[in-house]
Tab-separated table of C-alpha atoms in Angstrom:
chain	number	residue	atom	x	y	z
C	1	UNK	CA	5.755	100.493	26.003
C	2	UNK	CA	8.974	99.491	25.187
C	3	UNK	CA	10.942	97.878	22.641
C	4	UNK	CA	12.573	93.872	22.338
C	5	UNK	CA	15.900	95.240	23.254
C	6	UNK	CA	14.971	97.352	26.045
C	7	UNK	CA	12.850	94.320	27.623
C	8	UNK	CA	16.309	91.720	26.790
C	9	UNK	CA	18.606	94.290	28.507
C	10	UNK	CA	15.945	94.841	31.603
C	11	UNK	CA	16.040	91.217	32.145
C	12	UNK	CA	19.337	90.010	31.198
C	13	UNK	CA	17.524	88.154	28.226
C	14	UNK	CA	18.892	87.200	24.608
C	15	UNK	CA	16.277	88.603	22.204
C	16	UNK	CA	15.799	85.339	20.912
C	17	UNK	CA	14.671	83.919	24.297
C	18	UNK	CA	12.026	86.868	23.890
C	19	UNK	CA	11.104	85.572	20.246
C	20	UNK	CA	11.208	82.322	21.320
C	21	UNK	CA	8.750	82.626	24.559
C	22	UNK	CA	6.009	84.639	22.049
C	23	UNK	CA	7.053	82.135	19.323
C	24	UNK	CA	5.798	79.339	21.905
C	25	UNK	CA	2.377	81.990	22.608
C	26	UNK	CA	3.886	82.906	26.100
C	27	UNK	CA	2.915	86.843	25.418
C	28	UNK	CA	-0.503	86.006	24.007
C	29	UNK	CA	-1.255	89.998	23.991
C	30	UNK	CA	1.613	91.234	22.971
C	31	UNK	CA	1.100	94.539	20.611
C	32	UNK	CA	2.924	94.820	17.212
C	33	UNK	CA	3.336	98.024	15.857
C	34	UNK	CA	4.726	97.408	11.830
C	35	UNK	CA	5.263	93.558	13.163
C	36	UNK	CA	7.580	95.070	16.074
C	37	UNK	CA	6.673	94.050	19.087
C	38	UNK	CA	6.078	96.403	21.755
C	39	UNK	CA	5.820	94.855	25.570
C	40	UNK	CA	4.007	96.369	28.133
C	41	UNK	CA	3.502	96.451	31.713
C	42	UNK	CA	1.474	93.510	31.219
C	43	UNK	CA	4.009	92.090	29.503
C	44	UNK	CA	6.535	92.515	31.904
C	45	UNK	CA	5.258	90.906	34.935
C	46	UNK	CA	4.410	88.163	32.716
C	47	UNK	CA	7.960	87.814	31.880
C	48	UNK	CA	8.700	87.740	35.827
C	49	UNK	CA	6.708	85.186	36.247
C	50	UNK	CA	8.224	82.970	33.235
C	51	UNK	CA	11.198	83.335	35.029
C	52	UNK	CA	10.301	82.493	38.019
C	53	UNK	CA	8.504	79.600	36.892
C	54	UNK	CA	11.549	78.646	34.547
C	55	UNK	CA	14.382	79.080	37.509
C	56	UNK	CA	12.099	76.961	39.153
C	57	UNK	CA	12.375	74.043	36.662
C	58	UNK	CA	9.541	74.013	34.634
C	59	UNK	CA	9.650	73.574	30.952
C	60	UNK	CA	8.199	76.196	28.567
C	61	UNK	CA	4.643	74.310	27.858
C	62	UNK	CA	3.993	73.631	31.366
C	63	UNK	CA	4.704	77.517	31.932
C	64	UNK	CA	2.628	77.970	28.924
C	65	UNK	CA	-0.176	75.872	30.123
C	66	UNK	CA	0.620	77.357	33.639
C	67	UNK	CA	0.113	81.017	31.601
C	68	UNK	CA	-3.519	79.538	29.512
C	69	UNK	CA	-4.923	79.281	33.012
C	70	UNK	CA	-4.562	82.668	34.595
């Protein structure tokens, strides 16, 4: 598991982009321990694939929709 600020310096993130993708229900799994969030592997390659879809132009609720149906 790891912590916000090890996922935002893994990914060369803001931690706000982080609170904003499970703000928009991008990490729909995501564990809270004491309301911190703690990511997991799961989590992770969900994140790559945000990215991916993001680089490649989409806007967050198409990647959420995108997300919903997987």
């Amino acid at each position: 598991m790891y912590t916000i600020g090890q996922v935002s310096k893994m990914f060369g993130l803001p931690i706000s982009t982080l609170r904003y993708y499970d703000k928009e229900g991008l990490f729909p799994c995501i564990e809270r321990v004491s309301g911190i969030r703690r990511f997991g592997d799961t989590d992770l390659e969900a994140l790559r694939v945000i990215e991916c879809l993001k680089q490649s132009g989409l806007e967050i609720k198409d990647i959420k929709r995108f997300m919903d149906w997987c």
